[in-house]
PDB file of C-alpha atoms in Angstrom:
ATOM      1  CA  MET A  45      73.955 -28.867   3.115  1.00 32.00           C
ATOM      2  CA  LYS A  46      73.194 -26.269   0.471  1.00 37.00           C
ATOM      3  CA  ASP A  47      70.028 -25.907  -1.577  1.00 43.00           C
ATOM      4  CA  GLY A  48      70.736 -24.802  -5.176  1.00 43.00           C
ATOM      5  CA  CYS A  49      69.261 -21.298  -5.327  1.00 45.00           C
ATOM      6  CA  CYS A  50      70.171 -20.592  -1.737  1.00 49.00           C
ATOM      7  CA  ALA A  51      73.830 -21.537  -1.970  1.00 42.00           C
ATOM      8  CA  GLU A  52      75.126 -17.985  -2.264  1.00 39.00           C
ATOM      9  CA  ALA A  53      72.695 -16.624   0.319  1.00 40.00           C
ATOM     10  CA  SER A  54      73.395 -19.401   2.812  1.00 38.00           C
ATOM     11  CA  GLU A  55      77.145 -18.973   3.017  1.00 42.00           C
ATOM     12  CA  MET A  56      78.244 -16.760   5.867  1.00 38.00           C
ATOM     13  CA  ARG A  57      81.513 -15.004   5.285  1.00 37.00           C
ATOM     14  CA  SER A  58      83.756 -13.486   7.902  1.00 34.00           C
ATOM     15  CA  LYS A  59      84.328 -10.641   5.468  1.00 36.00           C
ATOM     16  CA  SER A  60      81.809  -7.839   5.923  1.00 37.00           C
ATOM     17  CA  LYS A  61      80.411  -5.716   3.085  1.00 43.00           C
ATOM     18  CA  THR A  62      82.930  -3.035   4.006  1.00 41.00           C
ATOM     19  CA  GLY A  63      85.730  -5.518   3.483  1.00 44.00           C
ATOM     20  CA  ASN A  64      86.701  -5.969   7.130  1.00 45.00           C
ATOM     21  CA  MET A  65      88.220  -9.428   7.187  1.00 45.00           C
ATOM     22  CA  ASN A  66      88.548  -9.337  10.984  1.00 56.00           C
ATOM     23  CA  MET A  67      84.833  -9.328  11.753  1.00 74.00           C
ATOM     24  CA  ALA A  68      84.218 -12.780  13.196  1.00 89.00           C
ATOM     25  CA  THR A  69      80.978 -14.638  12.701  1.00 94.00           C
ATOM     26  CA  MET A  70      79.586 -15.575  16.084  1.00 95.00           C
ATOM     27  CA  TYR A  71      76.894 -18.104  16.876  1.00 96.00           C
ATOM     28  CA  THR A  72      74.850 -19.684  19.611  1.00 96.00           C
ATOM     29  CA  THR A  73      71.858 -21.979  19.875  1.00 96.00           C
ATOM     30  CA  MET A  74      68.620 -21.692  21.807  1.00 96.00           C
ATOM     31  CA  GLU A  75      65.745 -24.030  22.522  1.00 96.00           C
ATOM     32  CA  SER A  76      62.327 -22.924  21.294  1.00 95.00           C
ATOM     33  CA  PRO A  77      58.825 -24.325  20.762  1.00 95.00           C
ATOM     34  CA  VAL A  78      59.850 -25.025  17.143  1.00 93.00           C
ATOM     35  CA  GLY A  79      63.053 -26.833  18.088  1.00 92.00           C
ATOM     36  CA  ARG A  80      66.632 -25.780  18.564  1.00 94.00           C
ATOM     37  CA  LEU A  81      67.542 -22.583  16.699  1.00 95.00           C
ATOM     38  CA  LEU A  82      71.038 -21.702  15.505  1.00 96.00           C
ATOM     39  CA  LEU A  83      71.653 -17.943  15.591  1.00 97.00           C
ATOM     40  CA  ALA A  84      74.597 -16.436  13.715  1.00 96.00           C
ATOM     41  CA  GLY A  85      75.860 -12.952  13.041  1.00 96.00           C
ATOM     42  CA  ASP A  86      78.630 -10.537  13.739  1.00 94.00           C
ATOM     43  CA  GLU A  87      79.111  -7.620  16.115  1.00 91.00           C
ATOM     44  CA  ARG A  88      76.825  -5.453  13.977  1.00 93.00           C
ATOM     45  CA  ALA A  89      73.845  -7.616  13.074  1.00 96.00           C
ATOM     46  CA  LEU A  90      72.021 -10.922  13.083  1.00 97.00           C
ATOM     47  CA  ARG A  91      72.629 -12.706   9.786  1.00 96.00           C
ATOM     48  CA  ARG A  92      71.057 -16.117  10.192  1.00 95.00           C
ATOM     49  CA  VAL A  93      68.465 -18.127  12.093  1.00 95.00           C
ATOM     50  CA  ASN A  94      68.563 -21.831  11.260  1.00 92.00           C
ATOM     51  CA  PHE A  95      66.318 -24.609  12.427  1.00 91.00           C
ATOM     52  CA  ALA A  96      69.199 -26.628  13.839  1.00 83.00           C
ATOM     53  CA  ASP A  97      67.296 -29.909  13.754  1.00 77.00           C
ATOM     54  CA  ALA A  98      66.000 -29.513  10.176  1.00 69.00           C
ATOM     55  CA  GLY A  99      67.894 -31.654   7.687  1.00 62.00           C
ATOM     56  CA  ARG A 100      68.322 -28.955   5.024  1.00 59.00           C
ATOM     57  CA  SER A 101      69.693 -26.355   7.402  1.00 59.00           C
ATOM     58  CA  ALA A 102      73.339 -25.286   7.275  1.00 71.00           C
ATOM     59  CA  GLY A 103      75.153 -25.808  10.544  1.00 81.00           C
ATOM     60  CA  VAL A 104      78.060 -24.111  12.241  1.00 84.00           C
ATOM     61  CA  GLN A 105      80.771 -23.173   9.755  1.00 88.00           C
ATOM     62  CA  VAL A 106      84.523 -23.481  10.239  1.00 89.00           C
ATOM     63  CA  GLY A 107      85.883 -20.331  11.863  1.00 91.00           C
ATOM     64  CA  TRP A 108      82.686 -19.323  13.637  1.00 93.00           C
ATOM     65  CA  VAL A 109      83.082 -18.429  17.304  1.00 94.00           C
ATOM     66  CA  GLU A 110      80.531 -19.471  19.912  1.00 94.00           C
ATOM     67  CA  ASN A 111      79.365 -16.428  21.879  1.00 94.00           C
ATOM     68  CA  ALA A 112      75.964 -16.684  23.570  1.00 94.00           C
ATOM     69  CA  GLY A 113      76.307 -13.220  25.114  1.00 94.00           C
ATOM     70  CA  ALA A 114      76.373 -11.586  21.685  1.00 95.00           C
ATOM     71  CA  PHE A 115      72.814 -12.844  21.089  1.00 97.00           C
ATOM     72  CA  ALA A 116      71.238 -11.906  24.438  1.00 97.00           C
ATOM     73  CA  GLU A 117      68.839  -9.391  22.857  1.00 98.00           C
ATOM     74  CA  VAL A 118      67.933 -11.717  19.976  1.00 98.00           C
ATOM     75  CA  ILE A 119      67.164 -14.499  22.454  1.00 98.00           C
ATOM     76  CA  ARG A 120      65.176 -12.133  24.692  1.00 98.00           C
ATOM     77  CA  GLN A 121      63.016 -11.013  21.773  1.00 98.00           C
ATOM     78  CA  LEU A 122      62.528 -14.531  20.402  1.00 98.00           C
ATOM     79  CA  LYS A 123      61.454 -15.794  23.843  1.00 97.00           C
ATOM     80  CA  ALA A 124      59.008 -12.886  24.169  1.00 97.00           C
ATOM     81  CA  TYR A 125      57.633 -13.714  20.691  1.00 96.00           C
ATOM     82  CA  PHE A 126      57.138 -17.369  21.629  1.00 96.00           C
ATOM     83  CA  ARG A 127      55.345 -16.315  24.851  1.00 94.00           C
ATOM     84  CA  GLY A 128      53.005 -14.180  22.723  1.00 93.00           C
ATOM     85  CA  GLU A 129      54.352 -10.947  24.216  1.00 94.00           C
ATOM     86  CA  LEU A 130      56.132  -9.556  21.123  1.00 95.00           C
ATOM     87  CA  GLN A 131      54.698  -8.978  17.677  1.00 95.00           C
ATOM     88  CA  ASN A 132      57.427  -6.918  16.004  1.00 94.00           C
ATOM     89  CA  PHE A 133      61.131  -7.592  16.297  1.00 96.00           C
ATOM     90  CA  ASP A 134      63.513  -4.666  16.678  1.00 96.00           C
ATOM     91  CA  LEU A 135      66.924  -6.103  15.832  1.00 97.00           C
ATOM     92  CA  PRO A 136      69.735  -5.110  13.488  1.00 97.00           C
ATOM     93  CA  LEU A 137      69.640  -7.547  10.555  1.00 97.00           C
ATOM     94  CA  GLU A 138      72.069  -8.070   7.702  1.00 95.00           C
ATOM     95  CA  MET A 139      70.677 -10.170   4.888  1.00 95.00           C
ATOM     96  CA  GLU A 140      72.771 -11.188   1.904  1.00 93.00           C
ATOM     97  CA  GLY A 141      71.047 -12.141  -1.324  1.00 94.00           C
ATOM     98  CA  THR A 142      70.227 -11.019  -4.812  1.00 95.00           C
ATOM     99  CA  GLU A 143      68.416  -7.730  -5.388  1.00 96.00           C
ATOM    100  CA  PHE A 144      65.235  -9.718  -6.052  1.00 96.00           C
ATOM    101  CA  GLN A 145      65.601 -11.768  -2.851  1.00 96.00           C
ATOM    102  CA  LEU A 146      66.181  -8.608  -0.813  1.00 96.00           C
ATOM    103  CA  ARG A 147      62.971  -7.089  -2.231  1.00 96.00           C
ATOM    104  CA  VAL A 148      61.008 -10.216  -1.313  1.00 96.00           C
ATOM    105  CA  TRP A 149      62.492 -10.343   2.185  1.00 97.00           C
ATOM    106  CA  SER A 150      61.722  -6.673   2.704  1.00 96.00           C
ATOM    107  CA  ALA A 151      58.095  -7.307   1.702  1.00 97.00           C
ATOM    108  CA  LEU A 152      57.920 -10.229   4.155  1.00 97.00           C
ATOM    109  CA  ARG A 153      58.711  -7.856   7.014  1.00 96.00           C
ATOM    110  CA  LYS A 154      55.601  -5.830   6.124  1.00 96.00           C
ATOM    111  CA  ILE A 155      53.183  -8.741   6.606  1.00 96.00           C
ATOM    112  CA  PRO A 156      51.401  -7.969   9.892  1.00 95.00           C
ATOM    113  CA  TYR A 157      51.591 -10.329  12.841  1.00 95.00           C
ATOM    114  CA  GLY A 158      48.743 -12.838  12.794  1.00 92.00           C
ATOM    115  CA  GLN A 159      48.007 -12.395   9.090  1.00 94.00           C
ATOM    116  CA  THR A 160      48.889 -14.499   6.067  1.00 94.00           C
ATOM    117  CA  ILE A 161      49.171 -13.748   2.380  1.00 94.00           C
ATOM    118  CA  SER A 162      49.599 -15.950  -0.679  1.00 94.00           C
ATOM    119  CA  TYR A 163      52.741 -16.200  -2.793  1.00 94.00           C
ATOM    120  CA  ARG A 164      50.766 -14.469  -5.550  1.00 94.00           C
ATOM    121  CA  GLU A 165      49.910 -11.554  -3.260  1.00 95.00           C
ATOM    122  CA  LEU A 166      53.552 -11.303  -2.237  1.00 96.00           C
ATOM    123  CA  ALA A 167      54.529 -11.166  -5.918  1.00 95.00           C
ATOM    124  CA  GLU A 168      51.970  -8.390  -6.419  1.00 95.00           C
ATOM    125  CA  ARG A 169      53.373  -6.483  -3.446  1.00 95.00           C
ATOM    126  CA  ILE A 170      56.835  -6.424  -4.995  1.00 94.00           C
ATOM    127  CA  GLY A 171      55.358  -5.324  -8.316  1.00 94.00           C
ATOM    128  CA  ASN A 172      55.811  -8.505 -10.361  1.00 92.00           C
ATOM    129  CA  VAL A 173      52.677 -10.652 -10.424  1.00 91.00           C
ATOM    130  CA  LYS A 174      54.313 -13.073 -12.887  1.00 92.00           C
ATOM    131  CA  ALA A 175      57.114 -13.888 -10.437  1.00 92.00           C
ATOM    132  CA  VAL A 176      55.083 -16.166  -8.159  1.00 92.00           C
ATOM    133  CA  ARG A 177      57.504 -19.090  -8.424  1.00 93.00           C
ATOM    134  CA  ALA A 178      60.561 -16.873  -8.042  1.00 95.00           C
ATOM    135  CA  VAL A 179      58.943 -15.306  -4.972  1.00 94.00           C
ATOM    136  CA  GLY A 180      58.448 -18.797  -3.560  1.00 92.00           C
ATOM    137  CA  LEU A 181      62.116 -19.634  -4.127  1.00 94.00           C
ATOM    138  CA  ALA A 182      63.263 -16.366  -2.537  1.00 94.00           C
ATOM    139  CA  ASN A 183      60.914 -16.984   0.388  1.00 93.00           C
ATOM    140  CA  GLY A 184      62.501 -20.402   0.838  1.00 90.00           C
ATOM    141  CA  CYS A 185      65.966 -18.845   0.904  1.00 91.00           C
ATOM    142  CA  ASN A 186      65.118 -16.420   3.715  1.00 94.00           C
ATOM    143  CA  PRO A 187      68.169 -16.568   6.011  1.00 95.00           C
ATOM    144  CA  ILE A 188      66.333 -15.173   9.055  1.00 96.00           C
ATOM    145  CA  PRO A 189      63.016 -17.034   9.389  1.00 95.00           C
ATOM    146  CA  ILE A 190      60.614 -16.182  12.222  1.00 96.00           C
ATOM    147  CA  ILE A 191      62.077 -12.671  12.559  1.00 97.00           C
ATOM    148  CA  VAL A 192      61.590 -12.107   8.819  1.00 97.00           C
ATOM    149  CA  PRO A 193      58.235 -13.900   8.772  1.00 96.00           C
ATOM    150  CA  CYS A 194      58.279 -16.165   5.724  1.00 94.00           C
ATOM    151  CA  HIS A 195      55.961 -18.510   7.649  1.00 95.00           C
ATOM    152  CA  ARG A 196      53.124 -16.021   6.972  1.00 96.00           C
ATOM    153  CA  VAL A 197      53.114 -16.876   3.258  1.00 94.00           C
ATOM    154  CA  ILE A 198      50.748 -19.682   2.264  1.00 92.00           C
ATOM    155  CA  GLY A 199      49.312 -21.226  -0.882  1.00 88.00           C
ATOM    156  CA  SER A 200      46.555 -19.354  -2.729  1.00 86.00           C
ATOM    157  CA  ASP A 201      44.110 -22.072  -1.632  1.00 85.00           C
ATOM    158  CA  GLY A 202      45.024 -21.500   2.028  1.00 85.00           C
ATOM    159  CA  SER A 203      47.258 -24.567   2.252  1.00 83.00           C
ATOM    160  CA  LEU A 204      50.558 -24.616   4.076  1.00 88.00           C
ATOM    161  CA  THR A 205      53.373 -24.934   1.595  1.00 84.00           C
ATOM    162  CA  GLY A 206      57.139 -25.118   1.969  1.00 81.00           C
ATOM    163  CA  PHE A 207      58.991 -23.978   5.052  1.00 82.00           C
ATOM    164  CA  GLY A 208      62.648 -24.593   5.890  1.00 79.00           C
ATOM    165  CA  GLY A 209      61.751 -25.481   9.463  1.00 82.00           C
ATOM    166  CA  GLY A 210      59.111 -27.980   8.342  1.00 82.00           C
ATOM    167  CA  LEU A 211      55.369 -27.610   7.859  1.00 88.00           C
ATOM    168  CA  GLU A 212      54.656 -28.661  11.455  1.00 89.00           C
ATOM    169  CA  ASN A 213      56.704 -25.702  12.692  1.00 88.00           C
ATOM    170  CA  LYS A 214      55.048 -23.368  10.188  1.00 91.00           C
ATOM    171  CA  ARG A 215      51.690 -24.422  11.631  1.00 93.00           C
ATOM    172  CA  LYS A 216      52.965 -23.849  15.195  1.00 93.00           C
ATOM    173  CA  LEU A 217      54.107 -20.312  14.334  1.00 94.00           C
ATOM    174  CA  LEU A 218      50.823 -19.441  12.611  1.00 94.00           C
ATOM    175  CA  ASP A 219      48.820 -20.942  15.473  1.00 93.00           C
ATOM    176  CA  LEU A 220      50.847 -18.931  17.992  1.00 92.00           C
ATOM    177  CA  GLU A 221      50.113 -15.706  16.146  1.00 93.00           C
ATOM    178  CA  CYS A 222      46.436 -16.483  15.495  1.00 85.00           C
ATOM    179  CA  LYS A 223      45.914 -17.511  19.133  1.00 70.00           C
ATOM    180  CA  GLU A 224      46.907 -14.027  20.218  1.00 51.00           C
ATOM    181  CA  PHE A 225      44.192 -12.502  18.043  1.00 47.00           C
ATOM    182  CA  ARG A 226      41.529 -14.930  19.311  1.00 44.00           C
ATOM    183  CA  LEU A 227      42.224 -13.794  22.873  1.00 40.00           C
ATOM    184  CA  LEU A 228      41.630 -10.121  22.092  1.00 38.00           C
TER     185      LEU A 228
END
């Protein structure tokens, strides 16, 4: 299922940016505290994390090859994150989107673990305070949630708003991160 603005960003192609048509998209799934996650990428980078049980999430595409071994490091880091042992991911990522989306996603990666910001503040950080709604749409199209922490963006009144994995999972991720700070 595709969501309007995310249609281009959500399609995984077996063709890389360098034009190599032979680079296969691989995938696997893993269980997590926020449900089953679908991981997809190629031999160079992780390209997608989907909440496999969320209704709006794209599933496995025709031509993808299941290969759990290719995601061993991604799974290791995600498990460490969920145990509260990892705050910053160190993985090769390849995100496809518009120039604006890429700027928003880059800014997301700079939000510190355990902290939240508003959509307005995110718009300010990318230098376009009037783009609050566009920032929200780009945030919602993030192809690599959790690792690129779109869950750390909340409403200006502190409310939880929109999250592809569901608001319950957004709360779980924020609680996980805040719990770590309460223990220090």
